Coordinates of C-alpha atoms and ligand atoms in Angstrom, one line a residue:
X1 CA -75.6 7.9 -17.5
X2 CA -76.0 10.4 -20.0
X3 CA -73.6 11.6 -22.9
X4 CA -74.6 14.9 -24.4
X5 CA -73.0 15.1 -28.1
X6 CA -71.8 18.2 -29.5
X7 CA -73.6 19.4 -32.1
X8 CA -71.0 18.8 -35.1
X9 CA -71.6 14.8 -34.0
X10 CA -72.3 13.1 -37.5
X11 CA -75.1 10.2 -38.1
X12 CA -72.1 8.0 -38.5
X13 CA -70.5 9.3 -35.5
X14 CA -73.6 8.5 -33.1
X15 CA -74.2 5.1 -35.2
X16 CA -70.0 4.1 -33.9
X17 CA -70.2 5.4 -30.3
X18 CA -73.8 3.7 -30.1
X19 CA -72.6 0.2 -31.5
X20 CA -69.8 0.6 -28.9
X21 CA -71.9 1.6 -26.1
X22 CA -73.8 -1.7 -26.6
X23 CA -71.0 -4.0 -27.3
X24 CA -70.1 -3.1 -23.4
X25 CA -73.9 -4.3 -22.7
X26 CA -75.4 -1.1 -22.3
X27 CA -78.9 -0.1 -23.8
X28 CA -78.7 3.1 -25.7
X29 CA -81.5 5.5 -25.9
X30 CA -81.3 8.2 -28.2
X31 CA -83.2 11.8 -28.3
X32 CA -82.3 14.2 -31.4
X33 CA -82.9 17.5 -29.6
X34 CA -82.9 20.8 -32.5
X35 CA -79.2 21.5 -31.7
X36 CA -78.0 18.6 -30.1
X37 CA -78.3 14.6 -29.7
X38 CA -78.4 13.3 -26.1
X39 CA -77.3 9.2 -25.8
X40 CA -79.3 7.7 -22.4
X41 CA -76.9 5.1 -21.0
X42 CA -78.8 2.6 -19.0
X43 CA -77.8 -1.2 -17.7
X44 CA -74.4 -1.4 -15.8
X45 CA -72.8 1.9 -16.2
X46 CA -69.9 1.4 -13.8
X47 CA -67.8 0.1 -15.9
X48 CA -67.9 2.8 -18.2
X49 CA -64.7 4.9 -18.3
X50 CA -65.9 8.9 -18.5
X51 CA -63.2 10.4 -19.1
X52 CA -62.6 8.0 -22.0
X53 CA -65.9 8.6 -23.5
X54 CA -65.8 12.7 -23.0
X55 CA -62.5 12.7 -24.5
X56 CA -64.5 11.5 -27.7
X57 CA -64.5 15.0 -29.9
X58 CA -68.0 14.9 -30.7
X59 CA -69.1 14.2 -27.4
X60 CA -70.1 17.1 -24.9
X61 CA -70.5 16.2 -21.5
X62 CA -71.1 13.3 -20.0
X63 CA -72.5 13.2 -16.7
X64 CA -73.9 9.7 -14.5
X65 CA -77.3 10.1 -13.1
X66 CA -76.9 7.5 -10.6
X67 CA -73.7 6.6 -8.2
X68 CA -71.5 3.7 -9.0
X69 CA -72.1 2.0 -5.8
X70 CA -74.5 -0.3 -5.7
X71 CA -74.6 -2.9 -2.7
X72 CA -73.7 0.0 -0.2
X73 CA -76.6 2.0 -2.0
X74 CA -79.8 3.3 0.0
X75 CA -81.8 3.4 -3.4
X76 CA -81.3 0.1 -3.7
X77 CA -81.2 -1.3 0.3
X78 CA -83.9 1.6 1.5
X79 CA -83.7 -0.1 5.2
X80 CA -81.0 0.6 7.8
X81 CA -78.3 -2.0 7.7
X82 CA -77.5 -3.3 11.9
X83 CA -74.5 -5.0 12.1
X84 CA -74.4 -7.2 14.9
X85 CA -71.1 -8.2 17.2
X86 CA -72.0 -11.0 19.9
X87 CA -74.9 -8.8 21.8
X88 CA -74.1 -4.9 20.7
X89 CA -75.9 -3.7 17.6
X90 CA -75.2 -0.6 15.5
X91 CA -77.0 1.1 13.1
X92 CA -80.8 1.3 12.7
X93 CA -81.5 3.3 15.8
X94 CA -78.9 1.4 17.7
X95 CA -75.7 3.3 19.4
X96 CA -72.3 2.0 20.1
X97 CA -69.9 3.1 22.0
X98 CA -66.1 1.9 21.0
X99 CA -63.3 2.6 23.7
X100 CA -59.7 2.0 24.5
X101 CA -56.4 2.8 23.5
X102 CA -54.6 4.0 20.4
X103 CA -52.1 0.8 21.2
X104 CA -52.2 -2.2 23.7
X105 CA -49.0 -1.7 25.6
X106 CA -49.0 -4.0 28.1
X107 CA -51.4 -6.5 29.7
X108 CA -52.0 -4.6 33.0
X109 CA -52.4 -1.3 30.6
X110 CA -55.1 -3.2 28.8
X111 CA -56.8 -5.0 31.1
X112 CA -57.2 -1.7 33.2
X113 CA -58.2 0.3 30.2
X114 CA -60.6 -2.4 28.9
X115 CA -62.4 -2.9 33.0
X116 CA -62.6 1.2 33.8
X117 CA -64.2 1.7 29.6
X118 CA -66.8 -1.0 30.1
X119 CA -67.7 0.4 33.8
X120 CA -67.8 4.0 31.8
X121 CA -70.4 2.5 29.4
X122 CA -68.3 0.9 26.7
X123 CA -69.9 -1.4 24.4
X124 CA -66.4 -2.7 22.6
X125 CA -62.9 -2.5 23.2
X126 CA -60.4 -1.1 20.7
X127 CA -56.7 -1.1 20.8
X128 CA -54.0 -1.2 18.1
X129 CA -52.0 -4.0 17.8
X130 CA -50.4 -3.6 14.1
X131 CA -49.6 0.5 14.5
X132 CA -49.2 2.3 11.2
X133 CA -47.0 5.4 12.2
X134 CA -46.1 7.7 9.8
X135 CA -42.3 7.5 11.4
X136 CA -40.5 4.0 11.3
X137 CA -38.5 4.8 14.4
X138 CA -41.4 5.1 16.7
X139 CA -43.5 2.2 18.4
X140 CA -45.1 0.1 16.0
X141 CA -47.1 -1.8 17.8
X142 CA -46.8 -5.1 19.6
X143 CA -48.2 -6.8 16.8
X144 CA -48.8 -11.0 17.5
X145 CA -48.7 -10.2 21.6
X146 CA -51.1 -7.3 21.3
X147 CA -53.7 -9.4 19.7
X148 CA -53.6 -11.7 21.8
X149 CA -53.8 -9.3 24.8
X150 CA -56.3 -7.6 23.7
X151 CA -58.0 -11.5 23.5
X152 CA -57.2 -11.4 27.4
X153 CA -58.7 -8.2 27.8
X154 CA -61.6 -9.2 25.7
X155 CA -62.3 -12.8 28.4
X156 CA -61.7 -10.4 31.3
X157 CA -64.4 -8.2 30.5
X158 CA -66.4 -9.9 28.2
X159 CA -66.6 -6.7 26.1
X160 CA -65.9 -7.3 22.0
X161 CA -63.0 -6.0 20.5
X162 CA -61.8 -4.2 17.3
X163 CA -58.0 -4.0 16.3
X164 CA -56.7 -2.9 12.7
X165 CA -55.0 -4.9 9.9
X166 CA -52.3 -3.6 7.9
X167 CA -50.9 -6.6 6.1
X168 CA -53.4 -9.7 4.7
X169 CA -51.1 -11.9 5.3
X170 CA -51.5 -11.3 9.4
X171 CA -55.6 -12.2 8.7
X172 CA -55.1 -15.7 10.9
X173 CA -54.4 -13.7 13.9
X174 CA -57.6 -12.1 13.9
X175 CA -59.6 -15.1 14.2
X176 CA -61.0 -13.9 17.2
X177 CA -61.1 -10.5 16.9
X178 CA -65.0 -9.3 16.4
X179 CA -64.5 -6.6 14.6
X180 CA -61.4 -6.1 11.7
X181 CA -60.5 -2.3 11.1
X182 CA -59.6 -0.7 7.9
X183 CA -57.5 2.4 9.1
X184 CA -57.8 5.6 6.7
X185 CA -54.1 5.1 4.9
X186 CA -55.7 1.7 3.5
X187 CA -59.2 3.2 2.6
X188 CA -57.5 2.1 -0.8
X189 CA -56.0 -1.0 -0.4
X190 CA -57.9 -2.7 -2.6
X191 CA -56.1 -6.2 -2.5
X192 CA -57.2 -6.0 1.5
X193 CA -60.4 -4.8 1.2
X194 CA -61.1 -7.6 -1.3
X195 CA -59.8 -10.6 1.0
X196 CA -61.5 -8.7 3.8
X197 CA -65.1 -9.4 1.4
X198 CA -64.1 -12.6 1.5
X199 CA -64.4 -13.2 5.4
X200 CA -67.3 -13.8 7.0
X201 CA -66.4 -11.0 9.3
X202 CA -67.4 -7.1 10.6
X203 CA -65.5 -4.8 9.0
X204 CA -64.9 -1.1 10.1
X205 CA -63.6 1.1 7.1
X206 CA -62.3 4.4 7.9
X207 CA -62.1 7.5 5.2
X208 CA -58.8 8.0 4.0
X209 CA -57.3 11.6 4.9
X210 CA -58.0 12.8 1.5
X211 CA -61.1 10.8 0.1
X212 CA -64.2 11.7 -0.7
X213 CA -67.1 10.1 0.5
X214 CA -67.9 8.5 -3.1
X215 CA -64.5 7.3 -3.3
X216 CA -65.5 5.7 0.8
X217 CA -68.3 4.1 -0.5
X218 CA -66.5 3.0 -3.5
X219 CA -63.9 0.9 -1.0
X220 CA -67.1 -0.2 1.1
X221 CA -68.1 -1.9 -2.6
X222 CA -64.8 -3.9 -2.8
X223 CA -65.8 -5.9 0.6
X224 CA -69.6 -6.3 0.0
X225 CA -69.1 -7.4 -3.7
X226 CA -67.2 -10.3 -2.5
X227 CA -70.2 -11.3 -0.2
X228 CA -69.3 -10.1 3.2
X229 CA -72.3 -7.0 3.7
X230 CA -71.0 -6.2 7.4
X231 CA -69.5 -3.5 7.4
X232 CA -69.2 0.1 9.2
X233 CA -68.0 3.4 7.9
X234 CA -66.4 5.5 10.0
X235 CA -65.5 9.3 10.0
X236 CA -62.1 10.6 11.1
X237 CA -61.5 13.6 10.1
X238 CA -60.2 15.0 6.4
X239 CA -57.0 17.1 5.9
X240 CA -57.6 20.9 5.1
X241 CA -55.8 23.7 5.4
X242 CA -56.5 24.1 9.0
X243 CA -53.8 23.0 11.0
X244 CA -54.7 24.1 14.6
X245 CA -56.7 20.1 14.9
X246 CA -55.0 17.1 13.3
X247 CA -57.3 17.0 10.7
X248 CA -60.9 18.7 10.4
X249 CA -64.4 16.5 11.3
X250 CA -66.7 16.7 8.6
X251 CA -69.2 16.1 10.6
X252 CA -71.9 16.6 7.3
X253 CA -70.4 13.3 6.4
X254 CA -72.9 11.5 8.7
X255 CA -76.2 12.9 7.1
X256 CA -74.9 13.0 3.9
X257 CA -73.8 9.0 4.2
X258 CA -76.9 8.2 5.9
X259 CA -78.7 9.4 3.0
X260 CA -76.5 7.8 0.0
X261 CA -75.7 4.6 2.2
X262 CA -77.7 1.9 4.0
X263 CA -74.5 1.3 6.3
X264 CA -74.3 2.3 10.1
X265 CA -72.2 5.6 10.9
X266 CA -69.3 6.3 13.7
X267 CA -67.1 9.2 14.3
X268 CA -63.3 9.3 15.4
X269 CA -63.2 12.7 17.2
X270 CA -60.0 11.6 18.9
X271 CA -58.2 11.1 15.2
X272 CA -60.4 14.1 13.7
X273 CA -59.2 16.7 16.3
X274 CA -55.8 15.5 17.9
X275 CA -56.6 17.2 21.3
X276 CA -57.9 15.4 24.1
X277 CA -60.0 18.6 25.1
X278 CA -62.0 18.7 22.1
X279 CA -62.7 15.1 21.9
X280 CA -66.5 15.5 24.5
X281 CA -67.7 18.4 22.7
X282 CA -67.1 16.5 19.2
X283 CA -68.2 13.2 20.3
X284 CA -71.2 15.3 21.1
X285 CA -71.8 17.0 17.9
X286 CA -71.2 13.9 16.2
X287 CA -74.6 12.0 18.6
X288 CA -76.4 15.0 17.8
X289 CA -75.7 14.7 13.7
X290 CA -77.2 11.6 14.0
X291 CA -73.8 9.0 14.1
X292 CA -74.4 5.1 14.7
X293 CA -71.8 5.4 17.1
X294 CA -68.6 6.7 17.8
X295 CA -64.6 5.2 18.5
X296 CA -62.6 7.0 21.8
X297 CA -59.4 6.8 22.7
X298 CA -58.9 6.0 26.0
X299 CA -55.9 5.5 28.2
X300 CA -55.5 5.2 32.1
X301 CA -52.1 7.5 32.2
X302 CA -52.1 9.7 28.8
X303 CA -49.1 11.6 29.4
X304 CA -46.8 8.1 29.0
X305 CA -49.0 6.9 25.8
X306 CA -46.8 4.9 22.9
X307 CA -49.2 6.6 20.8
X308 CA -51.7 9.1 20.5
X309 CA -51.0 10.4 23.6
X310 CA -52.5 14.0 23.0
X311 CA -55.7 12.9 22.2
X312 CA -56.5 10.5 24.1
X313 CA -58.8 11.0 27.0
X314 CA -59.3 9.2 31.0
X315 CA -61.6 6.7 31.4
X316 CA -62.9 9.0 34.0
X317 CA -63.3 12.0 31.5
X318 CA -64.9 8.7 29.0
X319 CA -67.5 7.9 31.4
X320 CA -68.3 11.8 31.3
X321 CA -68.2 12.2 27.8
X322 CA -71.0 8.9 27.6
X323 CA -73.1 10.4 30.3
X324 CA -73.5 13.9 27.7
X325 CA -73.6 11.3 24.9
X326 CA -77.1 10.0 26.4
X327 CA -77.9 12.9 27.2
X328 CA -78.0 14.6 23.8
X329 CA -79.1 11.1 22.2
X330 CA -82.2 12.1 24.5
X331 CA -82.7 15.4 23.3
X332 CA -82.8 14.6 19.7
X333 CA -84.8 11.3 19.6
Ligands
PEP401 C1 -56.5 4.2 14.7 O1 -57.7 4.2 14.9 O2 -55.7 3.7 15.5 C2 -55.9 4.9 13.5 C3 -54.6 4.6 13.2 O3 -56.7 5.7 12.9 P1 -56.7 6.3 11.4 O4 -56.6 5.2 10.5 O5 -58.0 7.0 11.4 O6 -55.6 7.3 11.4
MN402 MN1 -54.5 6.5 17.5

Protein backbone atom coordinates (compact mmCIF):
# COMPACT_ATOMS: atom_id res chain seq x y z
CA UNK A 1 0.00 0.00 0.00
CA UNK A 2 1.17 3.29 -0.75
CA UNK A 3 0.05 6.75 0.90
CA UNK A 4 1.16 9.77 -1.18
CA UNK A 5 1.31 12.93 1.25
CA UNK A 6 0.43 16.27 0.16
CA UNK A 7 3.00 18.42 -0.01
CA UNK A 8 2.14 20.85 3.07
CA UNK A 9 2.71 17.38 5.23
CA UNK A 10 5.12 18.59 8.06
CA UNK A 11 8.24 16.51 9.56
CA UNK A 12 6.04 16.08 12.58
CA UNK A 13 3.13 15.14 10.56
CA UNK A 14 4.99 12.14 8.69
CA UNK A 15 6.90 11.27 12.19
CA UNK A 16 2.76 10.81 13.83
CA UNK A 17 1.17 8.96 10.75
CA UNK A 18 4.50 6.83 10.64
CA UNK A 19 4.46 5.88 14.43
CA UNK A 20 0.88 4.93 13.85
CA UNK A 21 1.32 3.06 10.74
CA UNK A 22 3.73 0.86 12.78
CA UNK A 23 1.83 0.53 15.92
CA UNK A 24 -0.75 -1.47 13.48
CA UNK A 25 2.45 -3.66 12.59
CA UNK A 26 3.16 -2.32 9.44
CA UNK A 27 6.86 -1.49 8.16
CA UNK A 28 7.03 1.98 6.81
CA UNK A 29 9.25 3.03 4.09
CA UNK A 30 9.73 6.46 3.41
CA UNK A 31 11.01 8.38 0.01
CA UNK A 32 11.19 12.34 0.18
CA UNK A 33 10.51 13.07 -3.49
CA UNK A 34 11.26 17.27 -4.38
CA UNK A 35 7.55 18.09 -3.89
CA UNK A 36 6.14 15.38 -2.19
CA UNK A 37 6.81 12.38 0.52
CA UNK A 38 5.54 8.97 -0.44
CA UNK A 39 5.00 6.39 2.79
CA UNK A 40 5.47 2.47 1.36
CA UNK A 41 3.12 0.44 3.48
CA UNK A 42 4.29 -3.13 3.54
CA UNK A 43 3.32 -6.26 6.11
CA UNK A 44 -0.50 -6.92 6.57
CA UNK A 45 -2.17 -4.11 4.85
CA UNK A 46 -5.73 -5.42 5.08
CA UNK A 47 -6.49 -4.27 7.93
CA UNK A 48 -5.80 -0.86 7.12
CA UNK A 49 -8.92 1.40 6.78
CA UNK A 50 -8.30 3.84 3.43
CA UNK A 51 -10.68 5.92 3.67
CA UNK A 52 -9.61 6.54 7.28
CA UNK A 53 -6.05 7.25 6.36
CA UNK A 54 -6.97 9.53 3.04
CA UNK A 55 -9.23 11.42 5.16
CA UNK A 56 -5.91 12.54 7.02
CA UNK A 57 -5.44 16.36 5.53
CA UNK A 58 -1.92 15.92 4.71
CA UNK A 59 -2.25 12.87 3.07
CA UNK A 60 -2.92 12.66 -0.81
CA UNK A 61 -3.94 9.50 -2.17
CA UNK A 62 -3.64 6.44 -1.02
CA UNK A 63 -3.76 3.59 -3.29
CA UNK A 64 -3.04 -0.62 -2.35
CA UNK A 65 -0.68 -2.15 -4.70
CA UNK A 66 -1.74 -5.63 -3.94
CA UNK A 67 -5.50 -7.04 -3.32
CA UNK A 68 -6.69 -7.75 0.10
CA UNK A 69 -7.38 -11.32 -0.53
CA UNK A 70 -4.99 -13.52 0.21
CA UNK A 71 -5.79 -17.37 0.46
CA UNK A 72 -8.04 -17.09 -2.67
CA UNK A 73 -5.05 -15.28 -4.30
CA UNK A 74 -3.15 -16.66 -7.58
CA UNK A 75 0.06 -14.67 -6.62
CA UNK A 76 0.19 -16.42 -3.70
CA UNK A 77 -1.49 -20.20 -4.88
CA UNK A 78 0.00 -19.86 -8.68
CA UNK A 79 -1.52 -23.59 -9.34
CA UNK A 80 -5.19 -24.30 -10.27
CA UNK A 81 -7.20 -25.24 -7.24
CA UNK A 82 -9.53 -28.87 -8.15
CA UNK A 83 -12.06 -29.38 -5.86
CA UNK A 84 -13.03 -32.84 -5.69
CA UNK A 85 -16.85 -34.28 -4.96
CA UNK A 86 -16.87 -38.23 -4.59
CA UNK A 87 -15.43 -38.93 -8.42
CA UNK A 88 -16.14 -35.45 -10.42
CA UNK A 89 -13.37 -32.93 -10.34
CA UNK A 90 -13.47 -29.15 -11.30
CA UNK A 91 -11.07 -26.82 -11.90
CA UNK A 92 -7.55 -27.31 -13.35
CA UNK A 93 -8.58 -28.45 -16.74
CA UNK A 94 -11.40 -30.36 -15.40
CA UNK A 95 -15.31 -29.58 -16.51
CA UNK A 96 -18.40 -30.06 -14.61
CA UNK A 97 -21.58 -30.08 -15.56
CA UNK A 98 -24.35 -29.21 -12.64
CA UNK A 99 -28.06 -30.00 -13.59
CA UNK A 100 -31.58 -30.06 -12.15
CA UNK A 101 -34.15 -28.02 -11.06
CA UNK A 102 -34.61 -24.53 -9.62
CA UNK A 103 -36.71 -26.54 -6.64
CA UNK A 104 -37.31 -30.33 -5.77
CA UNK A 105 -41.08 -30.53 -6.02
CA UNK A 106 -41.87 -33.83 -5.58
CA UNK A 107 -40.01 -37.20 -5.44
CA UNK A 108 -41.26 -38.54 -8.88
CA UNK A 109 -40.24 -34.77 -10.29
CA UNK A 110 -36.88 -35.35 -8.90
CA UNK A 111 -36.07 -38.65 -9.43
CA UNK A 112 -37.08 -38.06 -13.20
CA UNK A 113 -35.20 -34.91 -13.46
CA UNK A 114 -32.05 -36.26 -11.62
CA UNK A 115 -32.24 -40.07 -14.13
CA UNK A 116 -32.97 -38.02 -17.70
CA UNK A 117 -29.71 -35.11 -16.46
CA UNK A 118 -27.30 -37.85 -15.72
CA UNK A 119 -28.24 -39.80 -19.03
CA UNK A 120 -27.83 -36.13 -20.73
CA UNK A 121 -24.26 -35.97 -19.31
CA UNK A 122 -24.68 -34.50 -15.84
CA UNK A 123 -22.00 -34.78 -13.50
CA UNK A 124 -24.10 -33.46 -10.20
CA UNK A 125 -27.52 -32.83 -9.31
CA UNK A 126 -28.87 -29.50 -8.09
CA UNK A 127 -32.22 -28.59 -6.73
CA UNK A 128 -33.46 -26.06 -4.17
CA UNK A 129 -34.72 -27.16 -1.12
CA UNK A 130 -34.58 -23.82 1.15
CA UNK A 131 -35.98 -21.31 -1.89
CA UNK A 132 -35.11 -17.65 -1.24
CA UNK A 133 -37.92 -15.81 -3.28
CA UNK A 134 -38.11 -12.34 -3.43
CA UNK A 135 -42.11 -12.67 -2.72
CA UNK A 136 -43.17 -14.43 0.68
CA UNK A 137 -46.49 -15.64 -0.82
CA UNK A 138 -44.89 -17.84 -3.39
CA UNK A 139 -43.40 -21.44 -2.96
CA UNK A 140 -40.60 -21.46 -0.60
CA UNK A 141 -39.37 -24.51 -0.98
CA UNK A 142 -39.96 -27.85 0.66
CA UNK A 143 -37.25 -27.32 2.93
CA UNK A 144 -36.44 -30.61 5.48
CA UNK A 145 -38.39 -33.09 2.70
CA UNK A 146 -36.57 -31.60 -0.20
CA UNK A 147 -33.29 -32.47 1.19
CA UNK A 148 -33.99 -35.46 1.88
CA UNK A 149 -35.42 -36.04 -1.63
CA UNK A 150 -32.96 -34.80 -3.24
CA UNK A 151 -30.84 -37.62 -0.90
CA UNK A 152 -33.19 -40.13 -2.80
CA UNK A 153 -32.50 -38.78 -6.03
CA UNK A 154 -28.87 -38.66 -5.19
CA UNK A 155 -28.93 -43.06 -4.13
CA UNK A 156 -31.01 -43.52 -7.31
CA UNK A 157 -28.64 -42.17 -9.56
CA UNK A 158 -25.63 -42.06 -7.82
CA UNK A 159 -24.93 -38.52 -9.15
CA UNK A 160 -23.71 -35.85 -6.25
CA UNK A 161 -25.83 -33.20 -5.28
CA UNK A 162 -25.67 -29.40 -4.49
CA UNK A 163 -28.67 -27.59 -2.70
CA UNK A 164 -28.41 -24.00 -1.03
CA UNK A 165 -28.46 -22.84 2.60
CA UNK A 166 -30.17 -19.84 3.79
CA UNK A 167 -30.21 -20.08 7.53
CA UNK A 168 -26.93 -21.78 9.62
CA UNK A 169 -28.97 -23.04 11.88
CA UNK A 170 -30.44 -25.72 9.03
CA UNK A 171 -26.44 -26.82 8.58
CA UNK A 172 -27.33 -30.49 10.16
CA UNK A 173 -29.53 -31.15 7.33
CA UNK A 174 -26.90 -31.00 4.89
CA UNK A 175 -24.85 -33.59 6.23
CA UNK A 176 -25.06 -35.40 3.16
CA UNK A 177 -25.30 -33.01 0.74
CA UNK A 178 -21.80 -32.90 -1.37
CA UNK A 179 -21.82 -29.66 -2.24
CA UNK A 180 -23.40 -26.47 0.19
CA UNK A 181 -24.47 -23.40 -2.10
CA UNK A 182 -24.09 -19.82 -1.17
CA UNK A 183 -26.84 -18.15 -3.34
CA UNK A 184 -25.96 -14.44 -4.58
CA UNK A 185 -28.47 -12.53 -1.84
CA UNK A 186 -25.95 -14.18 0.86
CA UNK A 187 -22.64 -13.36 -1.10
CA UNK A 188 -22.47 -11.22 2.23
CA UNK A 189 -23.62 -13.06 4.89
CA UNK A 190 -20.74 -13.06 6.62
CA UNK A 191 -21.86 -14.98 9.94
CA UNK A 192 -22.74 -18.05 7.20
CA UNK A 193 -19.92 -17.80 5.18
CA UNK A 194 -17.74 -18.01 8.43
CA UNK A 195 -19.52 -21.29 9.93
CA UNK A 196 -19.46 -22.50 6.37
CA UNK A 197 -15.19 -22.09 6.76
CA UNK A 198 -15.63 -23.99 9.47
CA UNK A 199 -16.98 -27.33 7.71
CA UNK A 200 -15.05 -29.59 6.25
CA UNK A 201 -17.24 -29.18 3.22
CA UNK A 202 -17.40 -27.92 -0.79
CA UNK A 203 -18.78 -24.78 -0.94
CA UNK A 204 -20.21 -22.99 -4.10
CA UNK A 205 -20.39 -19.06 -3.66
CA UNK A 206 -22.41 -17.17 -6.06
CA UNK A 207 -21.78 -13.20 -6.84
CA UNK A 208 -24.23 -11.18 -5.31
CA UNK A 209 -26.49 -9.15 -8.00
CA UNK A 210 -24.56 -6.07 -7.26
CA UNK A 211 -20.96 -7.16 -6.18
CA UNK A 212 -17.95 -6.72 -7.63
CA UNK A 213 -15.66 -9.42 -8.13
CA UNK A 214 -13.12 -8.06 -5.33
CA UNK A 215 -15.96 -7.81 -3.01
CA UNK A 216 -16.60 -12.07 -4.41
CA UNK A 217 -13.31 -12.84 -3.61
CA UNK A 218 -13.46 -10.99 -0.48
CA UNK A 219 -16.55 -13.42 0.75
CA UNK A 220 -14.52 -16.46 -0.70
CA UNK A 221 -11.80 -15.16 2.18
CA UNK A 222 -14.40 -15.47 4.97
CA UNK A 223 -14.62 -19.46 4.31
CA UNK A 224 -10.99 -20.25 3.44
CA UNK A 225 -9.67 -18.15 6.56
CA UNK A 226 -11.42 -20.44 8.74
CA UNK A 227 -9.64 -23.51 7.08
CA UNK A 228 -12.16 -24.95 4.71
CA UNK A 229 -10.10 -24.11 1.00
CA UNK A 230 -12.95 -25.91 -1.10
CA UNK A 231 -14.67 -23.74 -2.59
CA UNK A 232 -16.21 -22.60 -6.12
CA UNK A 233 -17.20 -19.31 -7.43
CA UNK A 234 -19.83 -19.09 -9.53
CA UNK A 235 -21.10 -16.38 -12.05
CA UNK A 236 -24.83 -15.46 -12.36
CA UNK A 237 -25.33 -12.70 -13.83
CA UNK A 238 -25.07 -8.77 -12.44
CA UNK A 239 -27.97 -6.29 -12.49
CA UNK A 240 -27.56 -3.35 -15.12
CA UNK A 241 -29.69 -1.30 -16.71
CA UNK A 242 -30.66 -3.77 -19.26
CA UNK A 243 -33.79 -5.26 -18.45
CA UNK A 244 -34.74 -7.41 -21.64
CA UNK A 245 -32.55 -10.70 -19.48
CA UNK A 246 -32.93 -11.05 -15.78
CA UNK A 247 -29.72 -9.86 -15.15
CA UNK A 248 -26.66 -9.46 -17.57
CA UNK A 249 -23.65 -12.39 -17.71
CA UNK A 250 -20.42 -10.87 -17.32
CA UNK A 251 -18.99 -13.36 -18.98
CA UNK A 252 -15.25 -11.32 -18.52
CA UNK A 253 -15.72 -12.44 -15.02
CA UNK A 254 -14.29 -15.89 -15.87
CA UNK A 255 -10.79 -14.71 -17.30
CA UNK A 256 -10.58 -11.99 -15.10
CA UNK A 257 -11.12 -14.47 -11.89
CA UNK A 258 -8.96 -16.99 -13.37
CA UNK A 259 -6.30 -14.62 -13.38
CA UNK A 260 -6.78 -12.96 -9.73
CA UNK A 261 -7.96 -16.41 -8.25
CA UNK A 262 -6.62 -19.90 -7.91
CA UNK A 263 -10.39 -21.19 -7.50
CA UNK A 264 -12.39 -23.18 -10.25
CA UNK A 265 -15.00 -21.11 -12.32
CA UNK A 266 -18.86 -21.89 -13.29
CA UNK A 267 -21.52 -19.99 -14.92
CA UNK A 268 -25.36 -19.68 -14.16
CA UNK A 269 -26.72 -18.85 -17.65
CA UNK A 270 -30.12 -19.90 -16.49
CA UNK A 271 -30.07 -17.14 -13.48
CA UNK A 272 -27.89 -14.70 -15.75
CA UNK A 273 -30.48 -14.54 -18.62
CA UNK A 274 -33.98 -15.62 -17.28
CA UNK A 275 -35.05 -17.14 -20.75
CA UNK A 276 -34.87 -20.63 -21.41
CA UNK A 277 -33.84 -19.89 -25.14
CA UNK A 278 -30.80 -18.16 -24.35
CA UNK A 279 -29.56 -20.49 -21.80
CA UNK A 280 -27.40 -23.04 -24.96
CA UNK A 281 -25.87 -20.26 -26.60
CA UNK A 282 -24.70 -18.81 -23.06
CA UNK A 283 -23.74 -21.91 -21.57
CA UNK A 284 -21.66 -22.00 -24.73
CA UNK A 285 -19.96 -18.70 -24.53
CA UNK A 286 -19.39 -19.34 -21.03
CA UNK A 287 -17.07 -23.17 -22.19
CA UNK A 288 -15.59 -21.00 -24.70
CA UNK A 289 -14.41 -18.16 -21.96
CA UNK A 290 -12.76 -20.72 -20.35
CA UNK A 291 -15.49 -21.63 -17.21
CA UNK A 292 -14.70 -24.72 -14.83
CA UNK A 293 -18.09 -25.63 -15.38
CA UNK A 294 -21.33 -24.44 -15.51
CA UNK A 295 -25.09 -24.93 -13.23
CA UNK A 296 -28.52 -25.65 -15.63
CA UNK A 297 -31.70 -25.61 -14.76
CA UNK A 298 -33.52 -28.35 -15.74
CA UNK A 299 -37.06 -29.49 -15.36
CA UNK A 300 -39.06 -32.39 -17.08
CA UNK A 301 -42.41 -30.12 -17.62
CA UNK A 302 -41.30 -26.28 -17.46
CA UNK A 303 -44.45 -24.70 -18.08
CA UNK A 304 -45.81 -26.14 -14.33
CA UNK A 305 -42.34 -25.10 -12.48
CA UNK A 306 -42.76 -23.75 -8.66
CA UNK A 307 -39.90 -21.78 -9.71
CA UNK A 308 -37.91 -20.57 -12.36
CA UNK A 309 -40.07 -21.78 -14.79
CA UNK A 310 -38.96 -19.38 -17.70
CA UNK A 311 -35.62 -20.33 -17.69
CA UNK A 312 -35.40 -23.53 -17.19
CA UNK A 313 -34.71 -25.88 -19.99
CA UNK A 314 -35.76 -30.03 -21.00
CA UNK A 315 -33.55 -32.46 -20.20
CA UNK A 316 -33.80 -33.18 -23.83
CA UNK A 317 -32.78 -29.62 -24.86
CA UNK A 318 -29.86 -30.26 -21.67
CA UNK A 319 -28.40 -33.21 -23.28
CA UNK A 320 -28.22 -30.86 -26.51
CA UNK A 321 -26.90 -28.00 -24.91
CA UNK A 322 -23.80 -30.72 -23.32
CA UNK A 323 -23.35 -32.20 -26.72
CA UNK A 324 -22.36 -28.20 -28.10
CA UNK A 325 -20.63 -27.92 -24.69
CA UNK A 326 -18.02 -30.72 -25.84
CA UNK A 327 -18.03 -29.53 -28.76
CA UNK A 328 -16.71 -26.09 -28.21
CA UNK A 329 -14.57 -27.41 -25.20
CA UNK A 330 -12.92 -29.21 -28.35
CA UNK A 331 -12.45 -26.35 -30.39
CA UNK A 332 -10.68 -24.31 -27.84
CA UNK A 333 -8.37 -26.87 -26.13
C1 LIG B 1 -30.50 -20.77 -7.36
O1 LIG B 1 -29.46 -21.19 -7.89
O2 LIG B 1 -31.46 -21.48 -7.11
C2 LIG B 1 -30.58 -19.34 -7.00
C3 LIG B 1 -31.52 -18.90 -6.17
O3 LIG B 1 -29.69 -18.58 -7.62
P1 LIG B 1 -29.13 -17.11 -7.26
O4 LIG B 1 -28.71 -17.13 -5.83
O5 LIG B 1 -28.02 -16.96 -8.23
O6 LIG B 1 -30.26 -16.16 -7.53
MN1 LIG C 1 -33.76 -20.74 -9.85
Amino acid sequence: MIAVLKQSATPEQIAYLTRWLEGMGLEIHTYHGNNTTVLGLTGDTGSVDMELLGSLEFVDVVKRVSEPFKMANRKFHPNDTIVEIGNVKIGGGHFAVIAGPCSVESEEQIIDVATQVKAGGADILRGGAFKPRTSPYVFQGLKEDGIRLLLEAKKATSLPIITEIMNISTLDLFEDVDIIQVGARNMQNYDLLKELGKTGKCILLKRGFSNTLQELLMSTEYIMREGNENVILCERGIRTFESYTRNTLDLSAVPALHELSHLPVVVDPSHATGKARMVPPMAAAAAASGADGLMIEVHNNPSCALCDGAQSITPAQFAELNKRIQAVRKAIE
